[in-house]
Coordinates of C-alpha atoms and ligand atoms in Angstrom, one line a residue:
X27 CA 18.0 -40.5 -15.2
X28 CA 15.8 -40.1 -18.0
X29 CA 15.1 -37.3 -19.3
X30 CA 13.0 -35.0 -22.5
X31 CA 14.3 -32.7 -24.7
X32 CA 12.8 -29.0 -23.3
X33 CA 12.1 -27.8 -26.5
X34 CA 9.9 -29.6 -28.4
X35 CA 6.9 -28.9 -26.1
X36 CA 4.3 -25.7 -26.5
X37 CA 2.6 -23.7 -24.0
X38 CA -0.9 -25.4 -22.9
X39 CA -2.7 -25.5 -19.7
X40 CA -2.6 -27.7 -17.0
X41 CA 0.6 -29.3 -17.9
X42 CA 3.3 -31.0 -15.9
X43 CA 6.1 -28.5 -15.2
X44 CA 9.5 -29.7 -14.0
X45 CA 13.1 -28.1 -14.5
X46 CA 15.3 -27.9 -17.2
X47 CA 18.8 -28.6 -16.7
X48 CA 21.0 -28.5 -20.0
X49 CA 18.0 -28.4 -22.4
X50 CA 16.8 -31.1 -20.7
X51 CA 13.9 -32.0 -18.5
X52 CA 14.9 -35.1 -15.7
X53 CA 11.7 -36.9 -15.6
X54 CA 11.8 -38.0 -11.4
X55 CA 10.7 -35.5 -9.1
X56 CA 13.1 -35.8 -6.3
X57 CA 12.1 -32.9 -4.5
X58 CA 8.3 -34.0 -4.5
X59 CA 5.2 -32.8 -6.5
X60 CA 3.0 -29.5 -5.9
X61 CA -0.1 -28.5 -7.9
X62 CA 0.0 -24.6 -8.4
X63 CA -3.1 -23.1 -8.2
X64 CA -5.0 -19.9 -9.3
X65 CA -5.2 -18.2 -6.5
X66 CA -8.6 -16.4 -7.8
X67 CA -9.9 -20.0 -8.4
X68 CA -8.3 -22.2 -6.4
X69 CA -10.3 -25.1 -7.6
X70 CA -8.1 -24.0 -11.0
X71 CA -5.3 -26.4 -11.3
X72 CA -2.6 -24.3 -13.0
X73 CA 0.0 -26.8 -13.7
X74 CA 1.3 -29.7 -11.6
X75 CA 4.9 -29.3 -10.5
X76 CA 8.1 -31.6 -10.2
X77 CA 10.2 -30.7 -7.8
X78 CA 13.9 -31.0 -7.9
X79 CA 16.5 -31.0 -4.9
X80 CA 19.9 -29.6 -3.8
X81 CA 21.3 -32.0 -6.4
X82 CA 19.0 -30.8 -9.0
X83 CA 20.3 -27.4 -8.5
X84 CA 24.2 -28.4 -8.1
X85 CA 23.7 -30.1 -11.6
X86 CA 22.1 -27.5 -12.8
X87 CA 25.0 -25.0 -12.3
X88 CA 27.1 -27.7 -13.6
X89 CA 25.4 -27.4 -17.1
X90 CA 25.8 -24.0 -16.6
X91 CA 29.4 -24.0 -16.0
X92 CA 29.7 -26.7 -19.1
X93 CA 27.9 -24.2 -21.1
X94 CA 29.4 -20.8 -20.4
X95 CA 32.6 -20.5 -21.9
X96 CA 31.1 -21.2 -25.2
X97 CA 28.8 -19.0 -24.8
X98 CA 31.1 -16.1 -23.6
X99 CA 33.1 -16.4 -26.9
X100 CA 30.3 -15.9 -28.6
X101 CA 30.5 -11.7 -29.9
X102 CA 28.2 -10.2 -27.8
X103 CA 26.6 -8.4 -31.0
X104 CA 25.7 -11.8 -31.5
X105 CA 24.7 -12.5 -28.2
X106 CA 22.1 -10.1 -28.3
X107 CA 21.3 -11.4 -31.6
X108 CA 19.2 -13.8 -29.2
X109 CA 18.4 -11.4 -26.6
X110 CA 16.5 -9.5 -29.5
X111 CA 15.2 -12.6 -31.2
X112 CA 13.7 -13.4 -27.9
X113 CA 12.3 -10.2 -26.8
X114 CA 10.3 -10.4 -30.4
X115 CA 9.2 -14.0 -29.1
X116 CA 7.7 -12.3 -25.6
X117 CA 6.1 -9.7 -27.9
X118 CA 4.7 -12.5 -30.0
X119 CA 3.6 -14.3 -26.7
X120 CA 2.5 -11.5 -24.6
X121 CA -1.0 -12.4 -23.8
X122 CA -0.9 -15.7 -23.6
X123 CA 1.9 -15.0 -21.1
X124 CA 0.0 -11.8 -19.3
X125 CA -3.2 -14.3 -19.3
X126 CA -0.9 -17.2 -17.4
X127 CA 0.5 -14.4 -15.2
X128 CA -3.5 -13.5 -14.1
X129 CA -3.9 -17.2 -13.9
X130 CA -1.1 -18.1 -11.9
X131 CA -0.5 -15.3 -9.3
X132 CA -3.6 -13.1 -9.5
X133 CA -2.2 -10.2 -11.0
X134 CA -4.8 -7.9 -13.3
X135 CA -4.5 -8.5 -16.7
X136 CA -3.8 -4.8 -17.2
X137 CA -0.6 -5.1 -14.7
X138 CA 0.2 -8.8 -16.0
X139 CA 0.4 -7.3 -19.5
X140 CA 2.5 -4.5 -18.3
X141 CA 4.6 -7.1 -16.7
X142 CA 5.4 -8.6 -20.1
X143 CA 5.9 -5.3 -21.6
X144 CA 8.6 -4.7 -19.3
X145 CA 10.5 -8.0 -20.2
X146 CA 10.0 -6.9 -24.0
X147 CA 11.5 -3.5 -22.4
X148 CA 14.3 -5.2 -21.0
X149 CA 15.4 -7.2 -24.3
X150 CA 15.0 -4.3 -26.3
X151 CA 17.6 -2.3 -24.1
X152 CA 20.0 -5.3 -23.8
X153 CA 19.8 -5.9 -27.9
X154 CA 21.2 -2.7 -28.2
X155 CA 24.0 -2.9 -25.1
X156 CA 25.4 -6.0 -27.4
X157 CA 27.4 -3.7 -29.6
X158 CA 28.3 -1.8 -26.7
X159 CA 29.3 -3.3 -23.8
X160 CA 32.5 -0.4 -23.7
X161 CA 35.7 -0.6 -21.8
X162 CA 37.6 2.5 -22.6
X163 CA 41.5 3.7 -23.6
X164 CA 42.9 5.7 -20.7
X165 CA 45.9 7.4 -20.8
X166 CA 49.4 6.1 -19.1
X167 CA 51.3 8.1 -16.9
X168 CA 54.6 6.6 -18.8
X169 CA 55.3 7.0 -22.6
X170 CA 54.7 4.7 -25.2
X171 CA 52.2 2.5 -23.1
X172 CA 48.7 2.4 -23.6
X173 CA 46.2 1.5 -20.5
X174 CA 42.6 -0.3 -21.2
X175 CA 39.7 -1.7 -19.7
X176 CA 37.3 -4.7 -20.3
X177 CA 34.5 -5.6 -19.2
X178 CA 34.7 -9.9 -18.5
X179 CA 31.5 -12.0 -18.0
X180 CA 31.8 -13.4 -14.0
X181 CA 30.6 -16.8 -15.1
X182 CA 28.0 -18.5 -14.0
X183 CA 25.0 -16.6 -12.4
X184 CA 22.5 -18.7 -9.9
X185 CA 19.3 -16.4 -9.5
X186 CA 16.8 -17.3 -7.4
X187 CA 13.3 -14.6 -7.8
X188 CA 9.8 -14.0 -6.0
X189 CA 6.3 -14.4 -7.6
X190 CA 4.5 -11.1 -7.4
X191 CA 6.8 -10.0 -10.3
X192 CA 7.1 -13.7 -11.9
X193 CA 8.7 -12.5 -15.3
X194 CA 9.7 -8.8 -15.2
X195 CA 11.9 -8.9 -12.1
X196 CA 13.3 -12.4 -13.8
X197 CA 14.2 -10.4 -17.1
X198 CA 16.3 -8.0 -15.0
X199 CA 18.7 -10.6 -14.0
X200 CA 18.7 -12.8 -16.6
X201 CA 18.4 -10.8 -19.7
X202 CA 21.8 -8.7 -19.0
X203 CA 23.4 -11.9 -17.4
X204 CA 23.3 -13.5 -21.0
X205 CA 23.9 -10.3 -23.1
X206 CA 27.0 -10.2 -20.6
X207 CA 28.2 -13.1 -21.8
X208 CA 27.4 -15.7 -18.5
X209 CA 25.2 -19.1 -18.0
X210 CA 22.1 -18.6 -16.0
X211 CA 20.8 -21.1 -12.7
X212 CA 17.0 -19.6 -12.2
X213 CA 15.2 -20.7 -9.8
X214 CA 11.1 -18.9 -9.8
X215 CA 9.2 -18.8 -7.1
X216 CA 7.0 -22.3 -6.5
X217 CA 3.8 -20.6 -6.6
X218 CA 4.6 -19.1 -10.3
X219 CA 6.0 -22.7 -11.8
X220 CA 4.0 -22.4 -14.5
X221 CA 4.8 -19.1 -15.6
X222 CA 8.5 -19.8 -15.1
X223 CA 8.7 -22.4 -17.1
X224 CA 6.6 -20.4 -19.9
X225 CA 9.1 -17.8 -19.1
X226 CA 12.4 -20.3 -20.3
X227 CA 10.6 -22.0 -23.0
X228 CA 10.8 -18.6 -24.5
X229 CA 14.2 -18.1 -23.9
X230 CA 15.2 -21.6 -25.1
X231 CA 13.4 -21.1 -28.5
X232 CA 14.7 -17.6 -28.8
X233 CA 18.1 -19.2 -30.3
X234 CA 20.0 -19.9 -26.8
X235 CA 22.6 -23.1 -27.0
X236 CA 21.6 -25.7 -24.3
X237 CA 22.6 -25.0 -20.9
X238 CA 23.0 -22.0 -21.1
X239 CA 20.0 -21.2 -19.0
X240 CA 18.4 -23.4 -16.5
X241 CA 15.4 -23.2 -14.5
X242 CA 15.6 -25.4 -11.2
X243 CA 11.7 -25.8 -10.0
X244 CA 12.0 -26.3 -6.5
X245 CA 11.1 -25.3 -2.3
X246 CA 13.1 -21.9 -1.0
X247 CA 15.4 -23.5 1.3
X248 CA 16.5 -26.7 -1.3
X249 CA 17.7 -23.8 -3.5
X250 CA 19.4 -22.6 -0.2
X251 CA 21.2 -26.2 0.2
X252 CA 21.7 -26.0 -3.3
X253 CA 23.2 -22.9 -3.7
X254 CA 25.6 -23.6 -0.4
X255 CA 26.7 -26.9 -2.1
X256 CA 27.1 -25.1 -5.5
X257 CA 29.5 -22.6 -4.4
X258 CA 31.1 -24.9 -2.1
X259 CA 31.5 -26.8 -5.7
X260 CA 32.9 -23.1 -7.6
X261 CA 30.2 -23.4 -9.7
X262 CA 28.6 -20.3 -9.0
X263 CA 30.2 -16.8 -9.4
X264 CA 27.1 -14.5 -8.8
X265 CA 24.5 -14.6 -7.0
X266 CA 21.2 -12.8 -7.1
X267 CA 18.4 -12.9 -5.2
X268 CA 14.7 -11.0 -4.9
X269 CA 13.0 -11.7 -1.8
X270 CA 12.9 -10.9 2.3
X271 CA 14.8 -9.3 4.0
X272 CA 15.4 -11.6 5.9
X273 CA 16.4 -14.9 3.6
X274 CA 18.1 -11.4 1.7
X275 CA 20.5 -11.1 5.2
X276 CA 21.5 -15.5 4.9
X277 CA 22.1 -15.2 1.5
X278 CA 24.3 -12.5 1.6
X279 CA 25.8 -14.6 4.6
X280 CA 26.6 -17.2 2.3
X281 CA 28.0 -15.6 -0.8
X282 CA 30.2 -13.4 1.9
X283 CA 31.8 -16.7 2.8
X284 CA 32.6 -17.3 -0.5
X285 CA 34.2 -14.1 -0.8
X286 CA 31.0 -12.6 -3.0
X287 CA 28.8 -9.9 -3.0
X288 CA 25.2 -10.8 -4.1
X289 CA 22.9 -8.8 -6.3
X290 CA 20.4 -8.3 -3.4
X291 CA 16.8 -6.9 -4.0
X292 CA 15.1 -6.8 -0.4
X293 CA 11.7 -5.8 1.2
X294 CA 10.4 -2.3 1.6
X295 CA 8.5 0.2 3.7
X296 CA 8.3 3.0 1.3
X297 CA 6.8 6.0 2.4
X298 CA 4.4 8.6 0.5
X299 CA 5.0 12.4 1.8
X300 CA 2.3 14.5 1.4
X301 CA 3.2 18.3 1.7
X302 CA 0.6 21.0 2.4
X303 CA 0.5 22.5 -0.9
X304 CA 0.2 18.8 -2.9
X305 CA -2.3 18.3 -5.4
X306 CA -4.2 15.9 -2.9
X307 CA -6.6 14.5 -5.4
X308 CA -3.2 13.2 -7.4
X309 CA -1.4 12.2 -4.2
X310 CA -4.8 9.6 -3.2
X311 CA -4.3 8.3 -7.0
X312 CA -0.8 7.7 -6.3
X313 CA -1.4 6.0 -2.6
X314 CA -4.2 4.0 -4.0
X315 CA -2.4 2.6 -6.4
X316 CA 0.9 2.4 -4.6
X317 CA -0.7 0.8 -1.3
X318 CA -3.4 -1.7 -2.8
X319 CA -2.0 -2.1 -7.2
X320 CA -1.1 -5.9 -7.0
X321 CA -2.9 -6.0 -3.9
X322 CA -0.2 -4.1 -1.5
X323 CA 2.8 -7.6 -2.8
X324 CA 5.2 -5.1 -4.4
X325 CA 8.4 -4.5 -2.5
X326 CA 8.0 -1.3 -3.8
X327 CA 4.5 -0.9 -2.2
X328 CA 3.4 2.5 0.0
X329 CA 4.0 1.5 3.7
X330 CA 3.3 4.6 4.9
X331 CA 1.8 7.6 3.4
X332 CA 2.9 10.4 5.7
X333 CA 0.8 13.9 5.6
X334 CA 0.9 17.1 6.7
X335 CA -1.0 17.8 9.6
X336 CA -2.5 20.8 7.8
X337 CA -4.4 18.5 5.3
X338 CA -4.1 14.8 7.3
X339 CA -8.3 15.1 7.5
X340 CA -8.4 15.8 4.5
X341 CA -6.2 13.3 2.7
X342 CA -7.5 10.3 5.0
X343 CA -11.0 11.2 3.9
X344 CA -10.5 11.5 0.1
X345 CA -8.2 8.2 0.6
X346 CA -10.9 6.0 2.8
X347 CA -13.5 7.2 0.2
X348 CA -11.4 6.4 -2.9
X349 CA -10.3 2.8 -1.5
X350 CA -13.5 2.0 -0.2
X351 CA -15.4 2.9 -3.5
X352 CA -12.7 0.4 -5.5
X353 CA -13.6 -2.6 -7.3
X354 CA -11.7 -5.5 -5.8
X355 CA -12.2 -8.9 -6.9
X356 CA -11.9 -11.4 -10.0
X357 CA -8.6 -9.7 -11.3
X358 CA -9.7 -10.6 -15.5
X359 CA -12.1 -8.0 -14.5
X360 CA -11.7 -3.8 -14.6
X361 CA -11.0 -4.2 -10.3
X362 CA -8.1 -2.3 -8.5
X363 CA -6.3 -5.7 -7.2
X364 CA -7.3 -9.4 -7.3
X365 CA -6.7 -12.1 -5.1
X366 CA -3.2 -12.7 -2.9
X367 CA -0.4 -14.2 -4.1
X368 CA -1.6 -17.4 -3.1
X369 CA -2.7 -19.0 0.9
X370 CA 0.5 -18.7 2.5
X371 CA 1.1 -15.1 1.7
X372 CA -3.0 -14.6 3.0
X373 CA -2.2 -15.8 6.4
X374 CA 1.1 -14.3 7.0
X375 CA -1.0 -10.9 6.2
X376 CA -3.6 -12.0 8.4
X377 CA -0.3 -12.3 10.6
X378 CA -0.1 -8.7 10.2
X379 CA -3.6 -7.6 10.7
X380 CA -2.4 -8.0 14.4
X381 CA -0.2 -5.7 15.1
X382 CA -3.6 -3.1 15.0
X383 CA -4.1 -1.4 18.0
X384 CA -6.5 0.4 20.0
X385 CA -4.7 3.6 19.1
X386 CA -5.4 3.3 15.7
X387 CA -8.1 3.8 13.3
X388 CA -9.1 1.6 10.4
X389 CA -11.0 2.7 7.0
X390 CA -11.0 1.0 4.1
X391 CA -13.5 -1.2 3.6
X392 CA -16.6 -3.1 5.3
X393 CA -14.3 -5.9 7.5
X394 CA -10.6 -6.7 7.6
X395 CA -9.1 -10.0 6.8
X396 CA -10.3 -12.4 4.2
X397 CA -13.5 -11.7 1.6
X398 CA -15.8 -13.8 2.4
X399 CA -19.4 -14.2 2.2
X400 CA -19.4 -14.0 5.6
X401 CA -17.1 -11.4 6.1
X402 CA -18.2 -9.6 2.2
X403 CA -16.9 -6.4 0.8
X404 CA -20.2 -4.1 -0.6
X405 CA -19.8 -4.2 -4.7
X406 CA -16.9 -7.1 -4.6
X407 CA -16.5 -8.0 -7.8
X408 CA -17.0 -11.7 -9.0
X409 CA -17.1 -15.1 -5.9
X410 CA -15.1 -14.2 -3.2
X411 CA -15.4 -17.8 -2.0
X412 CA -14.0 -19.0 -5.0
X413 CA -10.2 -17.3 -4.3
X414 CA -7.9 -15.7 -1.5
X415 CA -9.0 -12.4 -1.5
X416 CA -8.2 -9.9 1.5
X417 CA -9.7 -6.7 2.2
X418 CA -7.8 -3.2 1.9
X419 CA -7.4 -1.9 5.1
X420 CA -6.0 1.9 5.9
X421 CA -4.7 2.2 9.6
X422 CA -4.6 5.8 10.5
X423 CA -3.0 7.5 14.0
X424 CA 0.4 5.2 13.0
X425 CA 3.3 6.4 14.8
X426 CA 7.0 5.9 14.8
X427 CA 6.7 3.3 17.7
X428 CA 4.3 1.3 16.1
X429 CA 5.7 -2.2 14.9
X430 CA 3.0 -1.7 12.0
X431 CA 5.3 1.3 10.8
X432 CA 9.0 -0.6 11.1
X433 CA 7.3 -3.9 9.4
X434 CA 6.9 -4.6 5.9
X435 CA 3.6 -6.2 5.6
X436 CA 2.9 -7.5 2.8
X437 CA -0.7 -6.9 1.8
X438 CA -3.2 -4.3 1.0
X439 CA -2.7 -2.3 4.6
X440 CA -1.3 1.5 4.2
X441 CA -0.6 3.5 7.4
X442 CA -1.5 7.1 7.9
X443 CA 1.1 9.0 10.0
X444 CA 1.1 12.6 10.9
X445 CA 4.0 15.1 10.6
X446 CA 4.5 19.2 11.2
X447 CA 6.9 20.2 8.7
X448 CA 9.7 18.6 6.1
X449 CA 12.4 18.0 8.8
X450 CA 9.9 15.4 10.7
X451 CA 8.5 14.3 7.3
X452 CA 12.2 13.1 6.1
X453 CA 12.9 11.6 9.5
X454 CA 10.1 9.6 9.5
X455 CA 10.8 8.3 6.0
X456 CA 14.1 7.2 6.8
X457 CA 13.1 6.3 10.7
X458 CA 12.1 2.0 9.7
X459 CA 15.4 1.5 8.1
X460 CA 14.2 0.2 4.7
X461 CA 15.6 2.1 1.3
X462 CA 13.2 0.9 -1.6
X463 CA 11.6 4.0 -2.3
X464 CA 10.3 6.8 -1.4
X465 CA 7.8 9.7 -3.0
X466 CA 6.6 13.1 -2.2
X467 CA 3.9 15.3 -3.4
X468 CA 4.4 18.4 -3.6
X469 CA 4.3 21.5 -6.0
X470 CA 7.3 23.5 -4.8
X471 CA 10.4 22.2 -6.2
X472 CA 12.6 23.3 -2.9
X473 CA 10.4 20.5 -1.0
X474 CA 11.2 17.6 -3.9
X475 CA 15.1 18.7 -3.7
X476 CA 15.2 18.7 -0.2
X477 CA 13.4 15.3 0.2
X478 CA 15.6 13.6 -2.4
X479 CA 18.9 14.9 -0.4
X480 CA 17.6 13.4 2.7
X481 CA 15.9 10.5 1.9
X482 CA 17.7 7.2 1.9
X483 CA 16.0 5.1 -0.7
X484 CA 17.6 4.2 -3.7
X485 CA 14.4 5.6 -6.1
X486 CA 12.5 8.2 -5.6
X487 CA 9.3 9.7 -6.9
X488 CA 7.9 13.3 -7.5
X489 CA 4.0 13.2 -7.6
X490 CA 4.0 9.7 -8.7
X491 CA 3.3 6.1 -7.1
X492 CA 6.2 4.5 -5.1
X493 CA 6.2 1.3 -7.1
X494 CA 6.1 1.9 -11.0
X495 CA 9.9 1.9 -12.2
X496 CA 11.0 1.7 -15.4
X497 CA 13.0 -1.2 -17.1
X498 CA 16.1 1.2 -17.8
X499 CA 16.8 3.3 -15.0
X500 CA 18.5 1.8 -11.9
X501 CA 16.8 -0.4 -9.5
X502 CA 17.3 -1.2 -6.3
X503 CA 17.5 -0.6 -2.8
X504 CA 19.9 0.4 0.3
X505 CA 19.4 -0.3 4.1
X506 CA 17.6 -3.0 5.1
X507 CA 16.3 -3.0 1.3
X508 CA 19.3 -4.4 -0.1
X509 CA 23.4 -4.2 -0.2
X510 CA 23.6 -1.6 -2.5
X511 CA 23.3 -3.6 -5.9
X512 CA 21.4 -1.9 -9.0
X513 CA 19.4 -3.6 -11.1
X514 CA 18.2 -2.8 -14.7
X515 CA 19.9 -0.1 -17.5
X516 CA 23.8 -0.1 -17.7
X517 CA 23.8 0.3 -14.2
X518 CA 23.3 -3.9 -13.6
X519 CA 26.5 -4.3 -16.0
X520 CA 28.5 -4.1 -12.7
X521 CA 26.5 -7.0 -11.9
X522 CA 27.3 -9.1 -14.3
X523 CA 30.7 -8.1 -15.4
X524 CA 33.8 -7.7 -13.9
X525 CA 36.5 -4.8 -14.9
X526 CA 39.9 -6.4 -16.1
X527 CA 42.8 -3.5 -16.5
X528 CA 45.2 -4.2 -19.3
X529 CA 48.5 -2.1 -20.5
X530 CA 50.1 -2.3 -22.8
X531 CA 53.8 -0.9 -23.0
X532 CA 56.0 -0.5 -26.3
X533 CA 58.8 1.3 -24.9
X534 CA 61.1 -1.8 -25.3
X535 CA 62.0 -1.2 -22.1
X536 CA 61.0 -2.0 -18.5
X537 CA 59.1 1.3 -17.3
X538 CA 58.2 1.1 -13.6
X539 CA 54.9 3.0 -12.5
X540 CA 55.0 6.1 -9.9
X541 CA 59.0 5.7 -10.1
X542 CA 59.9 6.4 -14.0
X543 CA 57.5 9.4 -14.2
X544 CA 58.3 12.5 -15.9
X545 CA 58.8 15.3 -13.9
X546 CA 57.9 19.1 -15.1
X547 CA 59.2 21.1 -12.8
X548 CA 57.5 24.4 -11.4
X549 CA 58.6 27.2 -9.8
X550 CA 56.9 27.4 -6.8
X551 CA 57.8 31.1 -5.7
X552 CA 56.4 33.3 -8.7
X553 CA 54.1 35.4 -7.9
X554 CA 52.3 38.3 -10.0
X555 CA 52.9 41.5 -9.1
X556 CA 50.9 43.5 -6.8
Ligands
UN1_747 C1 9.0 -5.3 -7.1 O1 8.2 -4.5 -6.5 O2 9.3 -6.4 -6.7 O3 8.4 -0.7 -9.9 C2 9.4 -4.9 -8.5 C3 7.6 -1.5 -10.2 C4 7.8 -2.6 -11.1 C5 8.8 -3.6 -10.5 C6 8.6 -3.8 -9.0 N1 8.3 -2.1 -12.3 O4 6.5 -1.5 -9.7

């Protein structure tokens, strides 16, 4: 197969992407060929794509496997000698990269730059983790024999990511994965080719030997085959995944086979409490941009913003008012959210837009569905004809029974839901079974306490948005939000690492464990005196 060296290209528009696979670009497309389009302009050609197949990906984790030992002998200091070098190249890069991220998926170029900034934020907290890393000493309950721990890379890591977070969600696997000491399979989301391949130019000119990381461009269920074939193979030690809930549940299927637990980072419903005595002009900033920032395609996205009875009027008013006054449109612009991820995701939400029922009541915005100019939004901002846009649409009268309020739907849609008092408020945010995250406003610190005892989700917010996490605090979800796995901080070191016990005896003799232990005797009948 022919092939080109990966890194003797530059970023440029409308280029032809394709993966990398040991430094390497194969030049066939045996997967087939997509164009990726801006989704604000769809008559934008973004780049045109060359898709690989299962055997693509099996030779990619092959490379990888080639690659890793090398690489794990490498100090780690020194490791992250790259992982710095290349968070200076994102830094160098970031908007040229945030403009490809508007470009690509539609995000603002406010929230696209903030994306980069939290890959810079990922490298700078993984340079510094290089020269730790710890294990500890611990003592041994013999003489003369020491006890340690390490922490070993697993191998190699196959990620496979979504595109509404087409770099920063990347950088959390990735970044650690290689400070760790492992070789990297990514596979990015189809839609965001272009910005994945952006993504591990950067990482290949940032001082990283070849194969080390590879980037597999291809369709969701060839990295499935793929990834079935690899581990059937050994080639793949971890696996981690962003995405549904329900491809989430198969891959975890799979690895479970193979005697692994993913990294799995899964849908959400998150909820939004809003107590009587919250500041409710700060609680409809935080649901505005929790339900409609990157127009409602977060996982960790308000599903439900659940108020007090006392002050449900008026919180749905100040809310309809606030989303129905916000710019929406050409996301370059000063607007709230731009277009959807791209067609498929527009029609799945349209897909959604049906389970609204009599019961309920919609505000929001002049029509539901698409923007059109048949169906326009008053004071959209820019051609709505031009990309896939989709009105915001608030569904108040949601109850527990509703499928709208058990169904993550992704999309600028936010229910309203009712409740009397903090019992029925933290029911109802555990009640659809997701775990993302969760946030309450409220000014009385027994309420925030409360909530976070009660609440299932793996993050939680006080007065602030439900999405909106930082690069090095733990990330992740429980439920049907994911298996428990952390991303991001020291806390995705259990990711990527596995704990290997050592000790170490210098007794010169055999000591046995729980049977040559020293015994102190006590005396078991003093007492003091009365
Ligand atoms: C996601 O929603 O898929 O918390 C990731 C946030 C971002 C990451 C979200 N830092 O909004």
């Amino acid at each position: 197969m022919r092939t080109t060296d990966a890194r003797e290209e530059t970023l440029h528009p409308g280029r032809l992407v394709s993966s990398i696979v040991g430094g390497r670009r194969p030049e066939d497309a045996p997967g087939g060929r997509i164009s990726s389009l801006n989704p604000a302009r769809t008559g934008d050609v973004v780049a045109e794509v060359a898709l690989g197949d299962a055997g693509t990906f099996v030779e990619a984790c092959r490379a990888a496997r080639e690659a890793q030992k090398e690489w794990a002998s490498v100090p780690a200091p020194i490791r992250s000698n790259s992982i710095k070098q290349i968070g200076r190249l994102f830094e160098a890069n970031k908007e040229p990269l945030a403009r490809l991220v508007t470009r690509e998926i539609g995000k603002t170029y406010t929230e696209s730059l903030g994306e980069v900034q939290e890959v810079i934020d990922t490298c700078d907290f993984f340079t510094g983790e290089g020269r730790r890393l710890y294990g500890q000493t611990v003592p041994s309950e013999m003489p003369d024999k020491q006890l340690f721990t390490f922490r070993v890379p697993v191998g190699v890591a196959a990620v496979i990511t979504a595109g509404n977070f087409p770099a920063a969600v990347p950088s959390w696997y990735i970044i650690p994965a290689l400070a760790c000491g492992n070789a990297v399979v990514w596979k990015p989301a189809e839609y965001s080719a272009a910005i994945g391949d952006a993504f591990a130019r950067i990482l290949l000119h940032g001082g990283l030997p070849e194969g080390v990381v590879n980037v597999v461009q291809c369709e969701g269920p060839v990295a499935f085959e793929g990834l079935e074939r690899a581990l059937e193979a050994g080639l793949v030690d971890k696996v981690g995944f962003t995405g549904s809930t329900e491809v989430g549940r198969e891959v975890g299927a799979l690895c479970g086979r193979h005697l692994q637990s993913p990294c799995l980072e899964l849908g959400g419903k998150n909820p939004l409490v809003v107590m009587p005595d919250a500041d409710l002009d700060l609680a409809v900033e935080g649901a505005l941009f929790s339900g409609f920032g990157t127009a409602g395609q977060r996982c960790t996205s308000l599903g439900t913003a659940l108020v007090h009875e006392s002050v449900y009027e008026g919180f749905l008013n100040r809310f309809a008012r606030a989303v129905g006054e916000a710019p929406i449109g050409d996301p370059t612009q000063d607007v709230l959210y731009g277009p959807m991820l791209g067609e498929r995701f527009a029609e799945r939400f349209e897909g959604w837009l049906d389970l609204v029922h009599d019961h309920h009541t919609l505000y929001g915005s002049t029509g539901t569905g698409r923007i059109t100019d048949a169906n326009p939004r008053e004071g959209f901002v820019g051609e709505p004809g031009a990309g896939i846009y989709c009105h915001p649409t608030i569904v108040s009268g949601v109850t527990e029974d509703d499928e709208l309020f058990n169904t993550e739907t992704f999309g600028p849609i936010v229910n309203v839901a009712g409740f009397a008092d903090l019992d029925e408020a933290v029911r109802l945010s555990n009640a659809h079974g997701y775990g993302l995250s969760a946030a309450i406003y409220t000014r009385d610190a027994e309420n925030a306490l409360r909530f976070r005892e009660r609440n299932g989700a793996g993050m939680l917010s006080v007065n602030n948005s439900t999405s909106g996490a930082e690069a090095h605090v733990p990330f992740g979800g429980n439920g049907r939000s994911g298996n428990g796995s952390r991303l991001s901080g020291i806390w995705v070191l259990d990711q990527f690492t596995r704990w290997q016990a050592m000790n170490w005896d210098y007794a010169g003799k055999l000591q046995k464990a729980q049977m040559d232990v020293i015994d102190l005797p006590a005396d078991p009948d003093f007492r003091l005196p009365d």
